[in-house]
Tab-separated table of C-alpha atoms and ligand atoms in Angstrom:
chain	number	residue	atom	x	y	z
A	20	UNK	CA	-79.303	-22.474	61.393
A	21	UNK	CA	-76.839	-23.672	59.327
A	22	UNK	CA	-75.721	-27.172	58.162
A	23	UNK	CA	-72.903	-28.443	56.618
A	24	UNK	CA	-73.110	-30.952	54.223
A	25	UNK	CA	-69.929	-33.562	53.134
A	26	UNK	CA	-69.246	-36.479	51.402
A	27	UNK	CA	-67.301	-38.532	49.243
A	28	UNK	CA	-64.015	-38.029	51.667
A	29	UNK	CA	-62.436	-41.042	50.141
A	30	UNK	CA	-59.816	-41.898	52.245
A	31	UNK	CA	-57.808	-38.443	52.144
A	32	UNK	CA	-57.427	-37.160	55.710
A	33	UNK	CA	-55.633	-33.687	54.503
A	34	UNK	CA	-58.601	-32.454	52.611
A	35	UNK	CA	-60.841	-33.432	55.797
A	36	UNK	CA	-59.427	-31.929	57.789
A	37	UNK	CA	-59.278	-28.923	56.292
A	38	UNK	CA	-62.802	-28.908	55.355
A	39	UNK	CA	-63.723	-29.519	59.378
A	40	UNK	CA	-61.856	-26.320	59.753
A	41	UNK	CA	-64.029	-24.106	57.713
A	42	UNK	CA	-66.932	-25.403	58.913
A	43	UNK	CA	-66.088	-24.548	61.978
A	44	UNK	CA	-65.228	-21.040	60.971
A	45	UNK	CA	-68.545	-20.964	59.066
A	46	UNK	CA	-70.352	-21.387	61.820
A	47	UNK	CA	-72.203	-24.840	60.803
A	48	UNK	CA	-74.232	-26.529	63.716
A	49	UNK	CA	-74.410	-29.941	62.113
A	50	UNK	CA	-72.756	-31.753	59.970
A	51	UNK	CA	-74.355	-34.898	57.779
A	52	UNK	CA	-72.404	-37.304	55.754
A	53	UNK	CA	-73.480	-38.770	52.525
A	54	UNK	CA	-71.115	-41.643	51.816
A	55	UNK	CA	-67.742	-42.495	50.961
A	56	UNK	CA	-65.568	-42.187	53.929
A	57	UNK	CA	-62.862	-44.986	52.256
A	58	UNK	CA	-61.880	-45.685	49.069
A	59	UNK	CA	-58.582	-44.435	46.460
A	60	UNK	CA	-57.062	-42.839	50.003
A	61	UNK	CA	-54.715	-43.593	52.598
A	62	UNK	CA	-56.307	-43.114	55.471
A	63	UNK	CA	-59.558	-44.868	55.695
A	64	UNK	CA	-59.551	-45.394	59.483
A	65	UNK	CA	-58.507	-41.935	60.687
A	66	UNK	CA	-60.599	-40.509	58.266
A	67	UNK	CA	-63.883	-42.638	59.211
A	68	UNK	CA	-63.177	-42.102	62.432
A	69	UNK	CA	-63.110	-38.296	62.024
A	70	UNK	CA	-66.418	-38.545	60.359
A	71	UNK	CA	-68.003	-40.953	63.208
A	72	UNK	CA	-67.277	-37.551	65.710
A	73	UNK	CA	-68.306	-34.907	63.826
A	74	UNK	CA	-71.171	-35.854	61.763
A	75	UNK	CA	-74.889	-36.723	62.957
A	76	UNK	CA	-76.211	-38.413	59.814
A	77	UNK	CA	-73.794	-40.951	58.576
A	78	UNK	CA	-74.709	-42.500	55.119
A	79	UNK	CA	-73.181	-45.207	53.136
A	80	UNK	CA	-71.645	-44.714	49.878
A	81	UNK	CA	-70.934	-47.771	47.254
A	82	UNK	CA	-67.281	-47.607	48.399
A	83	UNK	CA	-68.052	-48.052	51.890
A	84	UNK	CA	-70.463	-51.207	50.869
A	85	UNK	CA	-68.062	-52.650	48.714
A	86	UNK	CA	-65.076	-52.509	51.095
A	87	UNK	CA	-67.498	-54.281	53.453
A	88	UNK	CA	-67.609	-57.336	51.043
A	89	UNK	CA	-71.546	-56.777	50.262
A	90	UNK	CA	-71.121	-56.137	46.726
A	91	UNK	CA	-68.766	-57.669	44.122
A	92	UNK	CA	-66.438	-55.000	43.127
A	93	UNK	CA	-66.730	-56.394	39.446
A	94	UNK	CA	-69.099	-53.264	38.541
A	95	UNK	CA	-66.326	-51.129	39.663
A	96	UNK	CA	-63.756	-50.024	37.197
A	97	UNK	CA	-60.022	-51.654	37.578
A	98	UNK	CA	-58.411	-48.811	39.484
A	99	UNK	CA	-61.381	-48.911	42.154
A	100	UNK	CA	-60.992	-52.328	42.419
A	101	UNK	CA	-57.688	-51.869	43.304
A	102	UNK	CA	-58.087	-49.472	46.010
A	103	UNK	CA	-61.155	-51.254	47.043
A	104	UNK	CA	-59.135	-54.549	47.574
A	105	UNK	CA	-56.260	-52.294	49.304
A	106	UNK	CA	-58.751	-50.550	51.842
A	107	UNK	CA	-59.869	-53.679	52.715
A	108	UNK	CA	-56.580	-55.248	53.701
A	109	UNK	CA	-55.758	-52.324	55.588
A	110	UNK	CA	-59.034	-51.144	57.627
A	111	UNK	CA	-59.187	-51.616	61.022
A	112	UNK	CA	-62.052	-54.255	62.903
A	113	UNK	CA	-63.068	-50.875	64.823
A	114	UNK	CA	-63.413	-49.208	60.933
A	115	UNK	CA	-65.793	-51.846	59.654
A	116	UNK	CA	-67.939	-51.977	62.265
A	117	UNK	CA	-68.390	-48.079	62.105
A	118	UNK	CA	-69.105	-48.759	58.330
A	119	UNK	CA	-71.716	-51.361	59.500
A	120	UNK	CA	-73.574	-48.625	60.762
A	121	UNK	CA	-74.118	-46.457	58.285
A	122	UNK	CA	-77.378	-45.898	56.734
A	123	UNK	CA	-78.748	-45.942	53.056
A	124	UNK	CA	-80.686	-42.930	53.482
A	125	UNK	CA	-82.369	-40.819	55.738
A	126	UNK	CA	-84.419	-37.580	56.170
A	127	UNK	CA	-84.037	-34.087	58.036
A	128	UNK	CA	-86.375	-31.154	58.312
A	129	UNK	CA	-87.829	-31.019	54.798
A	130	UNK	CA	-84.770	-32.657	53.442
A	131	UNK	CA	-83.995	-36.541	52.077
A	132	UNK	CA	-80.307	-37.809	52.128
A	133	UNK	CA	-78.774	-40.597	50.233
A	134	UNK	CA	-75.505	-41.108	48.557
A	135	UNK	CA	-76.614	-41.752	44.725
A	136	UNK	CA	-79.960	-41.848	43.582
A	137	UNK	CA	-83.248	-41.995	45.931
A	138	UNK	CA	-85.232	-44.398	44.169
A	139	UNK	CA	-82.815	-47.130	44.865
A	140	UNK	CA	-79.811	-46.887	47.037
A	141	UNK	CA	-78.138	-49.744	46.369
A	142	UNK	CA	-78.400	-49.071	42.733
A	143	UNK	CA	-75.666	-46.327	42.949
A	144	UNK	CA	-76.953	-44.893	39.838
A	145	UNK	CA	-75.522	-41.453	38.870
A	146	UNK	CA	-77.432	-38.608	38.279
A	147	UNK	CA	-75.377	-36.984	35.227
A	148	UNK	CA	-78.126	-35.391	33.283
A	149	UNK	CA	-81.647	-34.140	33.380
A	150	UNK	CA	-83.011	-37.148	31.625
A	151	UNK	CA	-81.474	-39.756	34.911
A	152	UNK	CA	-82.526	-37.249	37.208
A	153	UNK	CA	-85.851	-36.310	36.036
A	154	UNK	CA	-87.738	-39.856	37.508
A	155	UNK	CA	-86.165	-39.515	40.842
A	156	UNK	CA	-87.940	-36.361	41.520
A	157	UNK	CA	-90.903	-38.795	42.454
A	158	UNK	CA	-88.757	-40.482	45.196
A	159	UNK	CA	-88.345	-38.784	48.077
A	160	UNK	CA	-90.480	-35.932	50.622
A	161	UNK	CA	-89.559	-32.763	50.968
A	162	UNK	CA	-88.430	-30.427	49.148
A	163	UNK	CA	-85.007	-31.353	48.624
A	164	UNK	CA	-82.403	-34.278	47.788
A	165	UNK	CA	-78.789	-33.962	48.929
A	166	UNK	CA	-76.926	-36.561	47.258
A	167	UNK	CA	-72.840	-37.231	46.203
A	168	UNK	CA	-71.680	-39.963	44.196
A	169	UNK	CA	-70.187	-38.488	40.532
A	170	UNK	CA	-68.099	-35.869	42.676
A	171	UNK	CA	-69.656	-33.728	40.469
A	172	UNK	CA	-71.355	-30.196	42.216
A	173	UNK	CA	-74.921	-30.099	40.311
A	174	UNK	CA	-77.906	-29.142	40.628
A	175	UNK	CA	-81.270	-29.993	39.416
A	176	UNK	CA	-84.662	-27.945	39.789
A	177	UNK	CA	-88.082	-29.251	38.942
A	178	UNK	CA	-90.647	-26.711	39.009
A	179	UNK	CA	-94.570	-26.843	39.793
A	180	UNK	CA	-95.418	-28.166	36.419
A	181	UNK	CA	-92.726	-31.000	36.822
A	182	UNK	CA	-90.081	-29.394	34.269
A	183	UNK	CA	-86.421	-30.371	35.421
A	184	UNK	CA	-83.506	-28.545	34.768
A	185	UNK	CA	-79.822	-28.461	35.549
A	186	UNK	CA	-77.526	-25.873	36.554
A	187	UNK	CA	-74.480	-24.739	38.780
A	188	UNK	CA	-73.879	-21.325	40.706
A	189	UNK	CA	-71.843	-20.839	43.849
A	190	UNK	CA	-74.500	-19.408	46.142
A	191	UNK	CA	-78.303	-19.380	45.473
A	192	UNK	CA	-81.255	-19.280	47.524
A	193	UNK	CA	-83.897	-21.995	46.701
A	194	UNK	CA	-87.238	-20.978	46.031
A	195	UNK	CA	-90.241	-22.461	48.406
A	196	UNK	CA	-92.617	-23.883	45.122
A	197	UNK	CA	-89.668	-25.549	43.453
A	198	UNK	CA	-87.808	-29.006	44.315
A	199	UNK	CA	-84.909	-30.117	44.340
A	200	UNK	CA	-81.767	-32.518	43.775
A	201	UNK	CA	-78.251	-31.305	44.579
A	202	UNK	CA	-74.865	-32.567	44.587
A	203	UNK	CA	-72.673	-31.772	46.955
A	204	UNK	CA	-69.328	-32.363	45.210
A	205	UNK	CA	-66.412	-34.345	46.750
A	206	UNK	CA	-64.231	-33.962	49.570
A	207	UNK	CA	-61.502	-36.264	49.105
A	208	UNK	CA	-61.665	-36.374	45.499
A	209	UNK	CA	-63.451	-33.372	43.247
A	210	UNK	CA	-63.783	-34.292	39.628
A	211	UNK	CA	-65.376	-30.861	37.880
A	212	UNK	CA	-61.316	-29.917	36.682
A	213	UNK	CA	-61.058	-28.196	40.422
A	214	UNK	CA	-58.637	-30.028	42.800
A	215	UNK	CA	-60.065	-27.750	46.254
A	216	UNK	CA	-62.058	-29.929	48.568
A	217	UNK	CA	-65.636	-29.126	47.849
A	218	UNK	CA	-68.525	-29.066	50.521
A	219	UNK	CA	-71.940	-27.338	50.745
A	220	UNK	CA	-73.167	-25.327	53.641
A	221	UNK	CA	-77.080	-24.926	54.025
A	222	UNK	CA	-78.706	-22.275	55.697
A	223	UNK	CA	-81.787	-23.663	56.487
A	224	UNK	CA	-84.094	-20.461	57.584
A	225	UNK	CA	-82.400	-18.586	54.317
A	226	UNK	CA	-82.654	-21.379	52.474
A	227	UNK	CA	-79.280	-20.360	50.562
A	228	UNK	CA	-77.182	-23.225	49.364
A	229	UNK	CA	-73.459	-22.356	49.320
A	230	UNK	CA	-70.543	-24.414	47.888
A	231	UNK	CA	-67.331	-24.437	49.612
A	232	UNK	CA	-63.848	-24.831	47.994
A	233	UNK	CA	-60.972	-25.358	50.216
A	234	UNK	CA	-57.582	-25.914	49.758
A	235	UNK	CA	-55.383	-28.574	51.513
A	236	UNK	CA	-51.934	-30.071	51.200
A	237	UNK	CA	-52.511	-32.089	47.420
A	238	UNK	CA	-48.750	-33.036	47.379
A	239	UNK	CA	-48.416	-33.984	51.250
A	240	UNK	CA	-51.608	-36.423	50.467
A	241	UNK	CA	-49.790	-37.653	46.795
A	242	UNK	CA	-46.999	-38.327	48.744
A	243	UNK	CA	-48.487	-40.819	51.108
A	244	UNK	CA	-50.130	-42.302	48.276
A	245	UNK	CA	-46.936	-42.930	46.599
A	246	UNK	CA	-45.420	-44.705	49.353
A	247	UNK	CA	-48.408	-46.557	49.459
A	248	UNK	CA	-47.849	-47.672	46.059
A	249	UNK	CA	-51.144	-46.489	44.922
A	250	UNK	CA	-51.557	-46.568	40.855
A	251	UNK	CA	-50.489	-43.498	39.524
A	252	UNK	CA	-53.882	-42.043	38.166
A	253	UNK	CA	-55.312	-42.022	41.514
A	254	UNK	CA	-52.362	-39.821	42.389
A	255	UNK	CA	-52.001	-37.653	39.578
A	256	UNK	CA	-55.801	-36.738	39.590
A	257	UNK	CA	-55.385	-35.005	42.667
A	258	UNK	CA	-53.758	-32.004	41.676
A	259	UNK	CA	-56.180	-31.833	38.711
A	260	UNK	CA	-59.132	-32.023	40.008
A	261	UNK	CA	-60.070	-35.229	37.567
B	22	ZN	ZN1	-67.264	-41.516	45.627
């Protein structure tokens, strides 16, 4: 069986839809969401709305909390706070009541979900390095964490004597004695230098991990962001994959 695994859409409803596409041609039975449906974008409500029918598990990201109003956006730097204050103004009643819903975490199979760190979800700590993800390996069951967040595909292994290390490969089966914690990368927003919408597909019986990369119209979705009046950065990263 395989699952297909998303997050950090962000708002941008061309890289979305894309990446519903090739899950479909991959042949994905599920599909979860880890957090981040709104946020830097343009489209927040198509875009959550596109996640609410497609996606079984439906977490909550920091950007999703904070453009509820349950967090001061004062942690956030000034360009998030920005498009924080603009999602808000422009979100639909019918939008933040599907955001209402999501959860902080939740488990499959063998599997825990949650969009930044498991110890603490409303923390939204990132897990950069082997020393900040090292202590989470204590938080959840199961053998692995999916998690999104720093846009950033990653992964970290621990093995049976509790040594962590980090890596990334495209493709790579994980092995039965060994746990896990991997990042999915970012839909809506990629930040490893590689502007393709990034995804991961799980094949659960295999256990092989694959990343996606798919292209979508950058320039259509700069474009509405321009006319938007959105701050340049947010624009330019795009096409950079920053
Ligand atoms: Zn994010």
């Amino acid at each position: 069986m395989k699952i297909a695994l998303i997050s950090d859409v962000h708002g941008n409803l061309e890289a979305l839809e894309k990446v519903l596409r090739d899950i479909e041609k991959e042949g994905a039975e599920k599909i979860h969401f880890l957090g981040d449906a709104v946020g830097y974008g343009c489209d927040p409500d198509e875009c959550v709305q596109l996640i609410k029918s497609h996606c079984e598990i439906k977490l909550m990201g920091n950007h999703d909390y904070a453009a509820m109003g349950l967090e001061s956006i004062e942690s956030f730097n000034q360009l998030a706070q920005t498009s924080i204050g603009w999602t808000q103004e422009k979100i639909s009643k019918k939008t933040m009541s599907t955001l209402a819903d999501l959860e902080l975490d939740a488990d499959f199979l063998d599997f825990h979900l949650v969009h930044a760190s498991p110890s603490d979800p409303i923390a939204w700590q990132y897990l950069l390095n082997v020393s900040q993800a090292g202590p989470e390996f204590d938080h959840f069951n199961g053998s692995i964490c999916f998690v999104g967040h720093s846009h950033l595909p990653t992964i970290f292994t621990q093995d049976n004597e509790g040594a962590v290390m980090k890596s990334i490969k495209d493709s790579w089966e994980c092995a039965p004695d060994r746990k896990y914690i991997i990042n999915i990368g970012s839909v809506g927003q990629p930040r490893d230098n590689d502007p393709r919408a990034c995804y991961l597909i799980a094949d659960i019986d295999a256990r092989r991990m694959t990343y996606r990369r798919v292209e979508y119209d950058i320039k259509r979705t700069q474009e509405k962001m321009k006319k938007a009046k959105m701050p340049d950065f947010l624009i330019e990263r795009l096409a950079a994959g920053l």
